[in-house]
Amino acid sequence: MKPPKTVFACQECGSQSPKWLGRCPDCGAWNSFVEERTPEAPPASAGRYVAPAGGGATLYADIASSSAARITTGIDEFDRVLGGGIVPGSLVLLGGEPGIGKSTLLLQTAAHIARATGPVLYSSGEESEHQVKSRGERLGVGDAPLYLLAETCLERVLEEMARLRPALVIVDSIQTVFSLKMQSAPGSIGQVREAATQLLFAAKAQNVPTFLVGHVTKEGSLAGPKALEHIVDTVLYFEGERQHSHRIVRAAKNRFGAVSELGVFEMTATGLKPVPNPSAMFLAERPADSPGSAVLCCIEGTRPILVEVQALVSTSAYGYAKRTAVGLDQTRLSLLLAVMEKRAGLALGGDDVYVNLAGGISVDEPAVDLAVVAAVASSFRNRPIAQGTAVFGEVGLAGEVRATAQAARRVREAEQMGFSRCIMPAANIDPKDPGFAGTACELIGVKSVQEALEHLLA
Ligand code: TYD
Ligand code: MG
């Protein structure tokens, strides 16, 4: 008898090798290869092509366009991240650190859909039925037709799915599920990929939307990330810290909506509640008249949000200056500090610089640049930025301030939040733009970092 065929798969990226390797040649991870048995090869005839009964390809024009109604989750911030509700037959991955609120959010969604649309199957490999029930009592699930299945065997989940014909399936978590077809351990990349693929087929074939919960490894990526991200339609991540009461859910990939769209929630005694005005929440604890604080108008997904950028510049105690960025790219910060030093004459070389976006949000759009410059300069000169001033704009290496997208929407948001002055790229100010018509905000267009600082720290 032939020995069973084994392969070694990298648990970080899914790369395979016939031999064990100490370091993955694809992603560079150390000691990440695990032995996996491949399923028995099917008999030779099984691989032969069989023409489908319904004929081959369909003419594009003959395909009926289906704009299937989306299913609302009952939580409007969650609908927003999904791109306007759940698309029937879609497979959604929800990732995040342990204890951040994945199970809570999905149980709330399950309860709403069970009440409003039809039965829901909640398969939990992590908690017993009693544990889910006691949480559900707090969340007010009531007598909605919600079916709990404490099961880790994928085939059992698929069986129940076919039997119950639910309106929604939740698998909590994909790392605890194993398929009988694979011999490797649950949570290994082979199992995770196999389970996700089979659930994808089931979701598409039965047109049942399916949510998968995914754990995030300590490096911050979903375990088996690359293997899963291209299988599913939508990838959502919980951001922020467990210590805060609010939570941010962000779309990292979405076939049915805008990426980097975010939903803001607050964790309460009765589950996650949507935060209707995120700008107000992010600015709530902003100190008045304190140096090193600037307000940024950023666009996250499709929505403008005001965020406080905080900076602290202090004399370095060690031989080399330390630079720390929380919520934005570290390299971007170094680049901006170099621009400030060279183009605006701020001697920051010997100082430690810490920059933080308040409220645990992270922003990676270029409009954050000018707000970072403003906050750092304000702390460096120890002069507060005037109250009621909001800032946005991209900064180039020559110290020039470049235009950003959707300037008028940013100004509107600032105005709504009671800001009276916007320091923004000069190229964005177009008197003919109807977006700016009738704004009560004073718009100050700047062309360079130096010019911006003259207005900010005047
Ligand atoms: P949970 O959804 O279990 O996290 P995950 O599934 O991502 O691991 O979240 C658990 C945390 O949320 C836990 O610390 C308790 C808290 N929590 C509340 O504050 N209020 C609630 O109503 C619920 C259900 C949980
Ligand atoms: Mg959980």
mmCIF file with all atom_site columns, C-alpha atoms in Angstrom, residues 54-216:
data_model
loop_
_atom_site.group_PDB
_atom_site.id
_atom_site.type_symbol
_atom_site.label_atom_id
_atom_site.label_alt_id
_atom_site.label_comp_id
_atom_site.label_asym_id
_atom_site.label_entity_id
_atom_site.label_seq_id
_atom_site.pdbx_PDB_ins_code
_atom_site.Cartn_x
_atom_site.Cartn_y
_atom_site.Cartn_z
_atom_site.occupancy
_atom_site.B_iso_or_equiv
_atom_site.pdbx_formal_charge
_atom_site.auth_seq_id
_atom_site.auth_comp_id
_atom_site.auth_asym_id
_atom_site.auth_atom_id
_atom_site.pdbx_PDB_model_num
ATOM 1   C CA . GLY A 1 54  ? -27.790 22.904 -18.992 1.00 0.00 ? 54  GLY A CA 1
ATOM 2   C CA . GLY A 1 55  ? -25.320 23.728 -21.801 1.00 0.00 ? 55  GLY A CA 1
ATOM 3   C CA . GLY A 1 56  ? -22.216 25.894 -21.646 1.00 0.00 ? 56  GLY A CA 1
ATOM 4   C CA . ALA A 1 57  ? -21.655 29.609 -21.373 1.00 0.00 ? 57  ALA A CA 1
ATOM 5   C CA . THR A 1 58  ? -24.568 32.080 -21.298 1.00 0.00 ? 58  THR A CA 1
ATOM 6   C CA . LEU A 1 59  ? -24.760 35.185 -23.426 1.00 0.00 ? 59  LEU A CA 1
ATOM 7   C CA . TYR A 1 60  ? -24.221 38.265 -21.262 1.00 0.00 ? 60  TYR A CA 1
ATOM 8   C CA . ALA A 1 61  ? -27.330 39.979 -22.640 1.00 0.00 ? 61  ALA A CA 1
ATOM 9   C CA . ASP A 1 62  ? -29.488 36.957 -21.777 1.00 0.00 ? 62  ASP A CA 1
ATOM 10  C CA . ILE A 1 63  ? -28.643 37.053 -18.088 1.00 0.00 ? 63  ILE A CA 1
ATOM 11  C CA . ALA A 1 64  ? -31.478 38.625 -16.151 1.00 0.00 ? 64  ALA A CA 1
ATOM 12  C CA . SER A 1 65  ? -30.096 41.424 -13.999 1.00 0.00 ? 65  SER A CA 1
ATOM 13  C CA . SER A 1 66  ? -30.927 40.692 -10.409 1.00 0.00 ? 66  SER A CA 1
ATOM 14  C CA . SER A 1 67  ? -30.710 43.485 -7.933  1.00 0.00 ? 67  SER A CA 1
ATOM 15  C CA . ALA A 1 68  ? -31.784 41.307 -5.071  1.00 0.00 ? 68  ALA A CA 1
ATOM 16  C CA . ALA A 1 69  ? -32.998 43.255 -2.104  1.00 0.00 ? 69  ALA A CA 1
ATOM 17  C CA . ARG A 1 70  ? -30.472 43.417 0.669   1.00 0.00 ? 70  ARG A CA 1
ATOM 18  C CA . ILE A 1 71  ? -31.340 42.034 4.041   1.00 0.00 ? 71  ILE A CA 1
ATOM 19  C CA . THR A 1 72  ? -31.029 44.525 6.850   1.00 0.00 ? 72  THR A CA 1
ATOM 20  C CA . THR A 1 73  ? -29.162 43.450 9.967   1.00 0.00 ? 73  THR A CA 1
ATOM 21  C CA . GLY A 1 74  ? -31.275 45.730 12.146  1.00 0.00 ? 74  GLY A CA 1
ATOM 22  C CA . ILE A 1 75  ? -28.136 47.671 13.137  1.00 0.00 ? 75  ILE A CA 1
ATOM 23  C CA . ASP A 1 76  ? -27.666 50.564 10.743  1.00 0.00 ? 76  ASP A CA 1
ATOM 24  C CA . GLU A 1 77  ? -23.914 50.983 11.309  1.00 0.00 ? 77  GLU A CA 1
ATOM 25  C CA . PHE A 1 78  ? -23.434 47.291 10.468  1.00 0.00 ? 78  PHE A CA 1
ATOM 26  C CA . ASP A 1 79  ? -25.565 47.667 7.325   1.00 0.00 ? 79  ASP A CA 1
ATOM 27  C CA . ARG A 1 80  ? -23.366 50.581 6.303   1.00 0.00 ? 80  ARG A CA 1
ATOM 28  C CA . VAL A 1 81  ? -20.094 48.594 6.545   1.00 0.00 ? 81  VAL A CA 1
ATOM 29  C CA . LEU A 1 82  ? -21.679 45.791 4.539   1.00 0.00 ? 82  LEU A CA 1
ATOM 30  C CA . GLY A 1 83  ? -22.492 48.309 1.802   1.00 0.00 ? 83  GLY A CA 1
ATOM 31  C CA . GLY A 1 84  ? -26.198 48.670 2.628   1.00 0.00 ? 84  GLY A CA 1
ATOM 32  C CA . GLY A 1 85  ? -27.206 45.360 4.199   1.00 0.00 ? 85  GLY A CA 1
ATOM 33  C CA . ILE A 1 86  ? -26.493 41.684 3.618   1.00 0.00 ? 86  ILE A CA 1
ATOM 34  C CA . VAL A 1 87  ? -26.417 40.477 0.009   1.00 0.00 ? 87  VAL A CA 1
ATOM 35  C CA . PRO A 1 88  ? -28.250 37.134 -0.355  1.00 0.00 ? 88  PRO A CA 1
ATOM 36  C CA . GLY A 1 89  ? -25.809 34.285 -0.934  1.00 0.00 ? 89  GLY A CA 1
ATOM 37  C CA . SER A 1 90  ? -22.761 36.282 0.154   1.00 0.00 ? 90  SER A CA 1
ATOM 38  C CA . LEU A 1 91  ? -19.957 34.953 2.331   1.00 0.00 ? 91  LEU A CA 1
ATOM 39  C CA . VAL A 1 92  ? -18.672 37.463 4.888   1.00 0.00 ? 92  VAL A CA 1
ATOM 40  C CA . LEU A 1 93  ? -15.643 37.073 7.119   1.00 0.00 ? 93  LEU A CA 1
ATOM 41  C CA . LEU A 1 94  ? -15.662 39.019 10.400  1.00 0.00 ? 94  LEU A CA 1
ATOM 42  C CA . GLY A 1 95  ? -12.250 39.178 12.042  1.00 0.00 ? 95  GLY A CA 1
ATOM 43  C CA . GLY A 1 96  ? -10.982 40.615 15.285  1.00 0.00 ? 96  GLY A CA 1
ATOM 44  C CA . GLU A 1 97  ? -9.153  39.985 18.529  1.00 0.00 ? 97  GLU A CA 1
ATOM 45  C CA . PRO A 1 98  ? -10.697 37.756 21.170  1.00 0.00 ? 98  PRO A CA 1
ATOM 46  C CA . GLY A 1 99  ? -13.273 39.537 23.317  1.00 0.00 ? 99  GLY A CA 1
ATOM 47  C CA . ILE A 1 100 ? -13.756 42.459 20.967  1.00 0.00 ? 100 ILE A CA 1
ATOM 48  C CA . GLY A 1 101 ? -17.413 41.673 20.241  1.00 0.00 ? 101 GLY A CA 1
ATOM 49  C CA . LYS A 1 102 ? -17.629 39.438 17.157  1.00 0.00 ? 102 LYS A CA 1
ATOM 50  C CA . SER A 1 103 ? -20.015 36.925 18.697  1.00 0.00 ? 103 SER A CA 1
ATOM 51  C CA . THR A 1 104 ? -22.071 39.712 20.266  1.00 0.00 ? 104 THR A CA 1
ATOM 52  C CA . LEU A 1 105 ? -22.550 41.571 16.986  1.00 0.00 ? 105 LEU A CA 1
ATOM 53  C CA . LEU A 1 106 ? -23.455 38.419 15.076  1.00 0.00 ? 106 LEU A CA 1
ATOM 54  C CA . LEU A 1 107 ? -25.862 37.182 17.736  1.00 0.00 ? 107 LEU A CA 1
ATOM 55  C CA . GLN A 1 108 ? -27.660 40.546 17.643  1.00 0.00 ? 108 GLN A CA 1
ATOM 56  C CA . THR A 1 109 ? -27.832 40.315 13.846  1.00 0.00 ? 109 THR A CA 1
ATOM 57  C CA . ALA A 1 110 ? -29.037 36.715 14.063  1.00 0.00 ? 110 ALA A CA 1
ATOM 58  C CA . ALA A 1 111 ? -31.815 37.704 16.458  1.00 0.00 ? 111 ALA A CA 1
ATOM 59  C CA . HIS A 1 112 ? -33.012 40.521 14.220  1.00 0.00 ? 112 HIS A CA 1
ATOM 60  C CA . ILE A 1 113 ? -33.009 38.434 11.054  1.00 0.00 ? 113 ILE A CA 1
ATOM 61  C CA . ALA A 1 114 ? -34.703 35.518 12.784  1.00 0.00 ? 114 ALA A CA 1
ATOM 62  C CA . ARG A 1 115 ? -37.462 37.883 13.878  1.00 0.00 ? 115 ARG A CA 1
ATOM 63  C CA . ALA A 1 116 ? -37.792 39.808 10.609  1.00 0.00 ? 116 ALA A CA 1
ATOM 64  C CA . THR A 1 117 ? -36.829 37.413 7.799   1.00 0.00 ? 117 THR A CA 1
ATOM 65  C CA . GLY A 1 118 ? -36.718 33.762 8.771   1.00 0.00 ? 118 GLY A CA 1
ATOM 66  C CA . PRO A 1 119 ? -34.896 31.090 10.759  1.00 0.00 ? 119 PRO A CA 1
ATOM 67  C CA . VAL A 1 120 ? -31.201 31.569 11.486  1.00 0.00 ? 120 VAL A CA 1
ATOM 68  C CA . LEU A 1 121 ? -28.607 28.863 12.106  1.00 0.00 ? 121 LEU A CA 1
ATOM 69  C CA . TYR A 1 122 ? -25.908 29.848 14.592  1.00 0.00 ? 122 TYR A CA 1
ATOM 70  C CA . SER A 1 123 ? -23.193 27.261 14.727  1.00 0.00 ? 123 SER A CA 1
ATOM 71  C CA . SER A 1 124 ? -20.780 27.782 17.571  1.00 0.00 ? 124 SER A CA 1
ATOM 72  C CA . GLY A 1 125 ? -17.634 25.734 17.965  1.00 0.00 ? 125 GLY A CA 1
ATOM 73  C CA . GLU A 1 126 ? -16.396 27.880 20.810  1.00 0.00 ? 126 GLU A CA 1
ATOM 74  C CA . GLU A 1 127 ? -19.304 28.180 23.198  1.00 0.00 ? 127 GLU A CA 1
ATOM 75  C CA . SER A 1 128 ? -21.926 25.710 24.350  1.00 0.00 ? 128 SER A CA 1
ATOM 76  C CA . GLU A 1 129 ? -25.605 26.270 23.617  1.00 0.00 ? 129 GLU A CA 1
ATOM 77  C CA . HIS A 1 130 ? -26.101 27.384 27.241  1.00 0.00 ? 130 HIS A CA 1
ATOM 78  C CA . GLN A 1 131 ? -23.364 29.983 26.977  1.00 0.00 ? 131 GLN A CA 1
ATOM 79  C CA . VAL A 1 132 ? -24.840 31.394 23.785  1.00 0.00 ? 132 VAL A CA 1
ATOM 80  C CA . LYS A 1 133 ? -28.260 31.371 25.367  1.00 0.00 ? 133 LYS A CA 1
ATOM 81  C CA . SER A 1 134 ? -27.174 33.268 28.471  1.00 0.00 ? 134 SER A CA 1
ATOM 82  C CA . ARG A 1 135 ? -25.594 35.916 26.253  1.00 0.00 ? 135 ARG A CA 1
ATOM 83  C CA . GLY A 1 136 ? -28.723 35.968 24.111  1.00 0.00 ? 136 GLY A CA 1
ATOM 84  C CA . GLU A 1 137 ? -30.856 36.681 27.163  1.00 0.00 ? 137 GLU A CA 1
ATOM 85  C CA . ARG A 1 138 ? -28.845 39.819 27.823  1.00 0.00 ? 138 ARG A CA 1
ATOM 86  C CA . LEU A 1 139 ? -29.212 40.841 24.194  1.00 0.00 ? 139 LEU A CA 1
ATOM 87  C CA . GLY A 1 140 ? -32.967 40.256 24.201  1.00 0.00 ? 140 GLY A CA 1
ATOM 88  C CA . VAL A 1 141 ? -33.122 37.511 21.594  1.00 0.00 ? 141 VAL A CA 1
ATOM 89  C CA . GLY A 1 142 ? -36.489 36.383 22.982  1.00 0.00 ? 142 GLY A CA 1
ATOM 90  C CA . ASP A 1 143 ? -38.385 33.686 21.135  1.00 0.00 ? 143 ASP A CA 1
ATOM 91  C CA . ALA A 1 144 ? -37.079 34.435 17.623  1.00 0.00 ? 144 ALA A CA 1
ATOM 92  C CA . PRO A 1 145 ? -36.544 31.255 15.510  1.00 0.00 ? 145 PRO A CA 1
ATOM 93  C CA . LEU A 1 146 ? -32.829 31.047 16.178  1.00 0.00 ? 146 LEU A CA 1
ATOM 94  C CA . TYR A 1 147 ? -31.262 27.583 15.953  1.00 0.00 ? 147 TYR A CA 1
ATOM 95  C CA . LEU A 1 148 ? -28.086 26.953 17.916  1.00 0.00 ? 148 LEU A CA 1
ATOM 96  C CA . LEU A 1 149 ? -25.704 24.198 16.972  1.00 0.00 ? 149 LEU A CA 1
ATOM 97  C CA . ALA A 1 150 ? -22.663 23.549 19.157  1.00 0.00 ? 150 ALA A CA 1
ATOM 98  C CA . GLU A 1 151 ? -20.737 21.679 16.514  1.00 0.00 ? 151 GLU A CA 1
ATOM 99  C CA . THR A 1 152 ? -17.279 21.735 14.993  1.00 0.00 ? 152 THR A CA 1
ATOM 100 C CA . CYS A 1 153 ? -17.804 19.190 12.213  1.00 0.00 ? 153 CYS A CA 1
ATOM 101 C CA . LEU A 1 154 ? -18.361 20.995 8.942   1.00 0.00 ? 154 LEU A CA 1
ATOM 102 C CA . GLU A 1 155 ? -20.423 18.217 7.394   1.00 0.00 ? 155 GLU A CA 1
ATOM 103 C CA . ARG A 1 156 ? -22.913 18.425 10.300  1.00 0.00 ? 156 ARG A CA 1
ATOM 104 C CA . VAL A 1 157 ? -23.224 22.180 9.821   1.00 0.00 ? 157 VAL A CA 1
ATOM 105 C CA . LEU A 1 158 ? -23.876 21.716 6.095   1.00 0.00 ? 158 LEU A CA 1
ATOM 106 C CA . GLU A 1 159 ? -26.465 19.024 6.856   1.00 0.00 ? 159 GLU A CA 1
ATOM 107 C CA . GLU A 1 160 ? -28.356 21.327 9.219   1.00 0.00 ? 160 GLU A CA 1
ATOM 108 C CA . MET A 1 161 ? -28.109 24.110 6.680   1.00 0.00 ? 161 MET A CA 1
ATOM 109 C CA . ALA A 1 162 ? -29.745 21.929 4.029   1.00 0.00 ? 162 ALA A CA 1
ATOM 110 C CA . ARG A 1 163 ? -32.408 20.739 6.489   1.00 0.00 ? 163 ARG A CA 1
ATOM 111 C CA . LEU A 1 164 ? -33.388 24.081 8.042   1.00 0.00 ? 164 LEU A CA 1
ATOM 112 C CA . ARG A 1 165 ? -33.070 26.239 4.906   1.00 0.00 ? 165 ARG A CA 1
ATOM 113 C CA . PRO A 1 166 ? -32.209 29.227 7.079   1.00 0.00 ? 166 PRO A CA 1
ATOM 114 C CA . ALA A 1 167 ? -32.250 32.887 6.068   1.00 0.00 ? 167 ALA A CA 1
ATOM 115 C CA . LEU A 1 168 ? -28.768 33.313 7.550   1.00 0.00 ? 168 LEU A CA 1
ATOM 116 C CA . VAL A 1 169 ? -25.945 31.052 8.702   1.00 0.00 ? 169 VAL A CA 1
ATOM 117 C CA . ILE A 1 170 ? -23.274 32.059 11.231  1.00 0.00 ? 170 ILE A CA 1
ATOM 118 C CA . VAL A 1 171 ? -20.161 29.967 11.809  1.00 0.00 ? 171 VAL A CA 1
ATOM 119 C CA . ASP A 1 172 ? -18.348 31.015 14.992  1.00 0.00 ? 172 ASP A CA 1
ATOM 120 C CA . SER A 1 173 ? -15.452 30.488 14.367  1.00 0.00 ? 173 SER A CA 1
ATOM 121 C CA . ILE A 1 174 ? -14.013 29.176 11.127  1.00 0.00 ? 174 ILE A CA 1
ATOM 122 C CA . GLN A 1 175 ? -10.839 28.128 12.977  1.00 0.00 ? 175 GLN A CA 1
ATOM 123 C CA . THR A 1 176 ? -12.731 25.620 15.122  1.00 0.00 ? 176 THR A CA 1
ATOM 124 C CA . VAL A 1 177 ? -14.436 23.909 12.189  1.00 0.00 ? 177 VAL A CA 1
ATOM 125 C CA . PHE A 1 178 ? -12.988 20.776 10.637  1.00 0.00 ? 178 PHE A CA 1
ATOM 126 C CA . SER A 1 179 ? -13.970 18.769 7.606   1.00 0.00 ? 179 SER A CA 1
ATOM 127 C CA . LEU A 1 180 ? -13.944 14.978 7.665   1.00 0.00 ? 180 LEU A CA 1
ATOM 128 C CA . LYS A 1 181 ? -12.331 15.105 4.242   1.00 0.00 ? 181 LYS A CA 1
ATOM 129 C CA . MET A 1 182 ? -9.100  16.511 5.638   1.00 0.00 ? 182 MET A CA 1
ATOM 130 C CA . GLN A 1 183 ? -6.957  14.853 8.241   1.00 0.00 ? 183 GLN A CA 1
ATOM 131 C CA . SER A 1 184 ? -5.142  17.896 9.522   1.00 0.00 ? 184 SER A CA 1
ATOM 132 C CA . ALA A 1 185 ? -6.020  19.616 12.790  1.00 0.00 ? 185 ALA A CA 1
ATOM 133 C CA . PRO A 1 186 ? -8.818  22.214 13.067  1.00 0.00 ? 186 PRO A CA 1
ATOM 134 C CA . GLY A 1 187 ? -7.417  25.695 12.647  1.00 0.00 ? 187 GLY A CA 1
ATOM 135 C CA . SER A 1 188 ? -4.673  24.589 10.272  1.00 0.00 ? 188 SER A CA 1
ATOM 136 C CA . ILE A 1 189 ? -4.643  26.420 7.010   1.00 0.00 ? 189 ILE A CA 1
ATOM 137 C CA . GLY A 1 190 ? -5.775  23.391 5.024   1.00 0.00 ? 190 GLY A CA 1
ATOM 138 C CA . GLN A 1 191 ? -8.851  22.909 7.222   1.00 0.00 ? 191 GLN A CA 1
ATOM 139 C CA . VAL A 1 192 ? -9.727  26.604 7.306   1.00 0.00 ? 192 VAL A CA 1
ATOM 140 C CA . ARG A 1 193 ? -9.504  26.848 3.539   1.00 0.00 ? 193 ARG A CA 1
ATOM 141 C CA . GLU A 1 194 ? -11.467 23.649 2.979   1.00 0.00 ? 194 GLU A CA 1
ATOM 142 C CA . ALA A 1 195 ? -14.223 24.684 5.382   1.00 0.00 ? 195 ALA A CA 1
ATOM 143 C CA . ALA A 1 196 ? -14.495 28.174 3.904   1.00 0.00 ? 196 ALA A CA 1
ATOM 144 C CA . THR A 1 197 ? -14.634 26.806 0.357   1.00 0.00 ? 197 THR A CA 1
ATOM 145 C CA . GLN A 1 198 ? -17.357 24.302 1.195   1.00 0.00 ? 198 GLN A CA 1
ATOM 146 C CA . LEU A 1 199 ? -19.366 26.971 2.997   1.00 0.00 ? 199 LEU A CA 1
ATOM 147 C CA . LEU A 1 200 ? -18.924 29.232 -0.026  1.00 0.00 ? 200 LEU A CA 1
ATOM 148 C CA . PHE A 1 201 ? -20.396 26.566 -2.328  1.00 0.00 ? 201 PHE A CA 1
ATOM 149 C CA . ALA A 1 202 ? -23.276 25.985 0.076   1.00 0.00 ? 202 ALA A CA 1
ATOM 150 C CA . ALA A 1 203 ? -23.964 29.724 0.437   1.00 0.00 ? 203 ALA A CA 1
ATOM 151 C CA . LYS A 1 204 ? -24.008 30.287 -3.317  1.00 0.00 ? 204 LYS A CA 1
ATOM 152 C CA . ALA A 1 205 ? -25.942 27.127 -4.159  1.00 0.00 ? 205 ALA A CA 1
ATOM 153 C CA . GLN A 1 206 ? -28.679 27.726 -1.568  1.00 0.00 ? 206 GLN A CA 1
ATOM 154 C CA . ASN A 1 207 ? -28.497 31.526 -1.787  1.00 0.00 ? 207 ASN A CA 1
ATOM 155 C CA . VAL A 1 208 ? -28.051 31.753 1.969   1.00 0.00 ? 208 VAL A CA 1
ATOM 156 C CA . PRO A 1 209 ? -25.858 34.559 3.317   1.00 0.00 ? 209 PRO A CA 1
ATOM 157 C CA . THR A 1 210 ? -23.167 33.180 5.599   1.00 0.00 ? 210 THR A CA 1
ATOM 158 C CA . PHE A 1 211 ? -20.987 34.909 8.198   1.00 0.00 ? 211 PHE A CA 1
ATOM 159 C CA . LEU A 1 212 ? -17.690 33.412 9.287   1.00 0.00 ? 212 LEU A CA 1
ATOM 160 C CA . VAL A 1 213 ? -15.943 34.561 12.448  1.00 0.00 ? 213 VAL A CA 1
ATOM 161 C CA . GLY A 1 214 ? -12.158 34.607 12.079  1.00 0.00 ? 214 GLY A CA 1
ATOM 162 C CA . HIS A 1 215 ? -9.554  35.003 14.790  1.00 0.00 ? 215 HIS A CA 1
ATOM 163 C CA . VAL A 1 216 ? -6.757  37.407 14.380  1.00 0.00 ? 216 VAL A CA 1
#
